[in-house]
Short mmCIF file of C-alpha atoms and ligand atoms in Angstrom, two decimals:
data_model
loop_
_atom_site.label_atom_id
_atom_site.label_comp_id
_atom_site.label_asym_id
_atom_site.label_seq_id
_atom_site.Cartn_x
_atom_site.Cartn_y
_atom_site.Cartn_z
CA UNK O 1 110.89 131.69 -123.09
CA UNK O 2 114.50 131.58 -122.42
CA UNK O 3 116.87 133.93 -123.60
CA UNK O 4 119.16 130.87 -125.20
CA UNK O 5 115.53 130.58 -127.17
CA UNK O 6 115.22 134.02 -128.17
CA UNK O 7 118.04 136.30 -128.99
CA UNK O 8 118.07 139.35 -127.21
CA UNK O 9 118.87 141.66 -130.59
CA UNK O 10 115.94 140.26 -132.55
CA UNK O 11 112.80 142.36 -133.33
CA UNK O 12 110.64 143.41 -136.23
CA UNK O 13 111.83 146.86 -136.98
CA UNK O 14 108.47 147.79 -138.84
CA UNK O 15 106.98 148.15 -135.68
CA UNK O 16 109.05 150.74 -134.22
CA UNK O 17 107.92 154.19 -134.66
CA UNK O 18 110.60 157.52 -135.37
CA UNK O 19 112.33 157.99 -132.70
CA UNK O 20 113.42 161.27 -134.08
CA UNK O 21 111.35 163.41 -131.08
CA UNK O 22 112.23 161.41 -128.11
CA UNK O 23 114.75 162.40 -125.47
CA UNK O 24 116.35 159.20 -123.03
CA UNK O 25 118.30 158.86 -120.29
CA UNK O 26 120.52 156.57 -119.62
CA UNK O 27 121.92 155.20 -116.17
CA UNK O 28 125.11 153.20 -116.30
CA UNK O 29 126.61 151.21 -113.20
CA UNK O 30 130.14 150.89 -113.09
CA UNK O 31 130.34 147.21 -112.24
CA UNK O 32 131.74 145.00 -114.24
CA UNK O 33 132.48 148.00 -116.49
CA UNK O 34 133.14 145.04 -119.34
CA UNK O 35 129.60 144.51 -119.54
CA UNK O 36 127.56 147.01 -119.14
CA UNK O 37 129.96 149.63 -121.90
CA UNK O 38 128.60 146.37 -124.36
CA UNK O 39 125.12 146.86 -122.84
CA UNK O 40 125.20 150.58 -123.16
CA UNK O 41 126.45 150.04 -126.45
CA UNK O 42 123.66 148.32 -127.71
CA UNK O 43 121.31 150.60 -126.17
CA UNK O 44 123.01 153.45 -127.79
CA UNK O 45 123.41 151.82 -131.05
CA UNK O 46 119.13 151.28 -131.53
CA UNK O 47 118.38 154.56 -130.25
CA UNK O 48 120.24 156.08 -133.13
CA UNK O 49 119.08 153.15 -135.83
CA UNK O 50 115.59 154.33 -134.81
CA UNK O 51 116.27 158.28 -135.38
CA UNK O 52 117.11 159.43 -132.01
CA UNK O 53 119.78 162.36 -131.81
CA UNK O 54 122.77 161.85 -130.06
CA UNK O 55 121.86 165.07 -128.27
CA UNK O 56 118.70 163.79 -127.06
CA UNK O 57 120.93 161.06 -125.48
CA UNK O 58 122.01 161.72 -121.69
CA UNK O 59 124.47 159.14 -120.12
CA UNK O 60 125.69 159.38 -116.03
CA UNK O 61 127.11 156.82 -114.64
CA UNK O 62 126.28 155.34 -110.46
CA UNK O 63 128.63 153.03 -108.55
CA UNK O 64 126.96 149.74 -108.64
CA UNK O 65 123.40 148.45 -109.85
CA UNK O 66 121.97 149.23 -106.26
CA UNK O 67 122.52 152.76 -107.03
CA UNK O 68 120.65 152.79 -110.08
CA UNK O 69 118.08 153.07 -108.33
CA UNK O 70 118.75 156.17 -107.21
CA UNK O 71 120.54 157.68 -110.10
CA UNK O 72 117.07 156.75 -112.43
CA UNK O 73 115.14 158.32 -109.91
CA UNK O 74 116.93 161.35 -111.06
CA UNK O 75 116.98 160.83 -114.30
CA UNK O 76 112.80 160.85 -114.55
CA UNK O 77 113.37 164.58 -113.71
CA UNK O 78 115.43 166.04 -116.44
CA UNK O 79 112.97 165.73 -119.33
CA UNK O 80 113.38 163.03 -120.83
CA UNK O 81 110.63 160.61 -122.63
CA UNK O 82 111.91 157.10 -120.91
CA UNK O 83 114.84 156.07 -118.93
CA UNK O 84 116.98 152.80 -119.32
CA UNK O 85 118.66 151.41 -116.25
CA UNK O 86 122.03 149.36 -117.25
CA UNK O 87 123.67 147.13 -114.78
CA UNK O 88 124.97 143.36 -114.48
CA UNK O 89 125.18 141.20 -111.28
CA UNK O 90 126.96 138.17 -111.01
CA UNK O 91 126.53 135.76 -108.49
CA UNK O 92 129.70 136.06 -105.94
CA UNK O 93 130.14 133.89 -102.92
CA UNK O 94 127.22 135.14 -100.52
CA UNK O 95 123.71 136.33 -101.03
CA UNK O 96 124.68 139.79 -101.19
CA UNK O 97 123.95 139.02 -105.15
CA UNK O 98 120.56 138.27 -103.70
CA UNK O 99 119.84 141.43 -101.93
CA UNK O 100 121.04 143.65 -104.73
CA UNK O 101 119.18 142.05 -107.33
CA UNK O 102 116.02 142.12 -105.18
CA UNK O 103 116.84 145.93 -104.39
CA UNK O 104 117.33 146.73 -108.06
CA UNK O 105 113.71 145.23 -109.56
CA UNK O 106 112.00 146.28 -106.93
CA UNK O 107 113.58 149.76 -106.82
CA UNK O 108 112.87 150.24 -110.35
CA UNK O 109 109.81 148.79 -110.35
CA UNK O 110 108.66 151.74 -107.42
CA UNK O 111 109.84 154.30 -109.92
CA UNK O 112 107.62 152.83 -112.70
CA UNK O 113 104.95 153.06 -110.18
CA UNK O 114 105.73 156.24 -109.01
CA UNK O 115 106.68 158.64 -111.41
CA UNK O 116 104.88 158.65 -115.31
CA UNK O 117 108.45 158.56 -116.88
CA UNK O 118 109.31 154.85 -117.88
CA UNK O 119 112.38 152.89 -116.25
CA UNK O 120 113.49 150.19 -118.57
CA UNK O 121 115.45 147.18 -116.84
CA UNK O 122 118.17 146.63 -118.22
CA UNK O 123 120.10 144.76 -115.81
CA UNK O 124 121.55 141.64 -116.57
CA UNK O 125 121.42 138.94 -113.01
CA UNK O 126 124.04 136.11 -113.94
CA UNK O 127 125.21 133.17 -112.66
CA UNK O 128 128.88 133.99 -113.77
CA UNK O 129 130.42 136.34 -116.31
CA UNK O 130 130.07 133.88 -119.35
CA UNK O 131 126.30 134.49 -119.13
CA UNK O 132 126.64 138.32 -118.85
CA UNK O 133 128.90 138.01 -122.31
CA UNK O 134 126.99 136.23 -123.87
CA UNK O 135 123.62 138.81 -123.18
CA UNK O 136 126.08 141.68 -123.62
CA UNK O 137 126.22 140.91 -127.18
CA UNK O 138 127.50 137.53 -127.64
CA UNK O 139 125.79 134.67 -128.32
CA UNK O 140 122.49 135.41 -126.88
CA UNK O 141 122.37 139.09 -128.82
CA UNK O 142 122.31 142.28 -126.22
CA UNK O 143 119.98 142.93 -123.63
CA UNK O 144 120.86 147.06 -124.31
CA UNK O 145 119.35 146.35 -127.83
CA UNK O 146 116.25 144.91 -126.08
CA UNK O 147 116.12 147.92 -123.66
CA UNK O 148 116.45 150.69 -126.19
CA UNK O 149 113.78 148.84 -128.09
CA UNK O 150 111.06 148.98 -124.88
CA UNK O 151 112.55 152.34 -124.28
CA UNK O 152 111.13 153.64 -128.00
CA UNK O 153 107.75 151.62 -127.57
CA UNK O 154 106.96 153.09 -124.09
CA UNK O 155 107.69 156.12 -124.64
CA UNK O 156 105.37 156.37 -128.08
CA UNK O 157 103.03 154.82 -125.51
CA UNK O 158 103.28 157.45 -122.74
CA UNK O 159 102.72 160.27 -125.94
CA UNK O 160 99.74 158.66 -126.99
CA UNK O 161 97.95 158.27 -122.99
N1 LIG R 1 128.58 142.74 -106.77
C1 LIG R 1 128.00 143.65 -107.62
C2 LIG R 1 127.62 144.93 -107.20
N2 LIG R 1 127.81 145.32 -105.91
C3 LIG R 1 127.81 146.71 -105.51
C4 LIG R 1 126.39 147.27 -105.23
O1 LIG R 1 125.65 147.42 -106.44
C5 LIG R 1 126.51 148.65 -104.58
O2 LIG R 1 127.18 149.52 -105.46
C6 LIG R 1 127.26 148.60 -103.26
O3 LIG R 1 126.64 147.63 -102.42
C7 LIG R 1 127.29 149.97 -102.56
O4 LIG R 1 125.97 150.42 -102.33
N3 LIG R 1 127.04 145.79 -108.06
C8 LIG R 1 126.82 145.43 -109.38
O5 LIG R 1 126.31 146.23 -110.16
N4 LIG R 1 127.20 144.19 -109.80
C9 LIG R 1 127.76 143.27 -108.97
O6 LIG R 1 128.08 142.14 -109.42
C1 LIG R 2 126.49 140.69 -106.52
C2 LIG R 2 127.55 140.90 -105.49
O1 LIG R 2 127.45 141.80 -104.67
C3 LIG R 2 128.62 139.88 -105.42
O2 LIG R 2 129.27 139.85 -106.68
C4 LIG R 2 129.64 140.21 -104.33
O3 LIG R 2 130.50 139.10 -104.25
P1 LIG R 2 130.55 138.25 -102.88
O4 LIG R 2 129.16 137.67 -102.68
O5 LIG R 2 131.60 137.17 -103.13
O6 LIG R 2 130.94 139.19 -101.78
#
């Protein structure tokens, strides 16, 4: 289903456990700074709607999406019960769009793979910067609502394996 079908900040809240124990990690890329403080925003926002303390909330920020990679990989290591990864891409004049967004998902898809500490994607691959506002929370809702969302849910998972 398309996101313009299904807004990105909707969920059923009774199915979210207390978040109240959980500890999350948060990787922000600096790129198109606009959007992803409005994704991070969102993230932040659920965690605390859904109990989490702002001390169990740790924030560093990478250069670019490609480097979340990197900077998640990290992350898995300092305790904490999931990790989100925030970044948007927009679609310039070459393929480099192509090779970071490829880079990025499969990157963070290794570390999912790899490591038993969850990686949430939250990394917005756009077209042009109307579609990143809009999924930033515009229109479409926020995609760091979404995250923070699979963030609680996986880690209750990961507690209960
Ligand atoms: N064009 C975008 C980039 N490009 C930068 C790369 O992510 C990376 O930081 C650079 O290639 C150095 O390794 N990054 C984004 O997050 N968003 C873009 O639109
Ligand atoms: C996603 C990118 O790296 C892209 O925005 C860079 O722009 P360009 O393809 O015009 O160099």
């Amino acid at each position: 289903m398309a996101t313009a079908n299904h807004n990105l900040s909707d969920y059923d809240k009774t199915t979210i456990p207390n978040a109240n124990k959980f500890r999350f990690g948060i990787v922000v890329s600096e790129w198109n700074p606009s959007i992803t403080e409005g994704l991070y925003n969102g993230a932040y926002q659920t965690l605390i709607q859904h109990g989490v303390l702002p001390s169990n909330i740790v924030r560093w920020n990478v250069p670019g999406s490609f480097e979340l990679v990197y900077g998640c990989k990290k992350m898995q290591k300092q305790m904490v019960n999931a990790v989100i990864a925030i970044g948007s891409v927009i679609q310039g004049e070459t393929k480099h769009f192509d090779f970071v967004c490829e880079a990025v998902s499969q990157g963070i898809k290794d570390l999912n793979v790899l490591d038993p500490t969850p990686v949430i994607f939250c990394v917005l691959t756009d077209d042009n910067l109307q579609q990143a506002i809009d999924r930033s929370g515009g229109k479409h809702g926020n995609k760091g609502t979404e995250a923070a969302v699979a963030a609680i849910k996986m880690a209750e998972l990961r507690k209960n394996m």
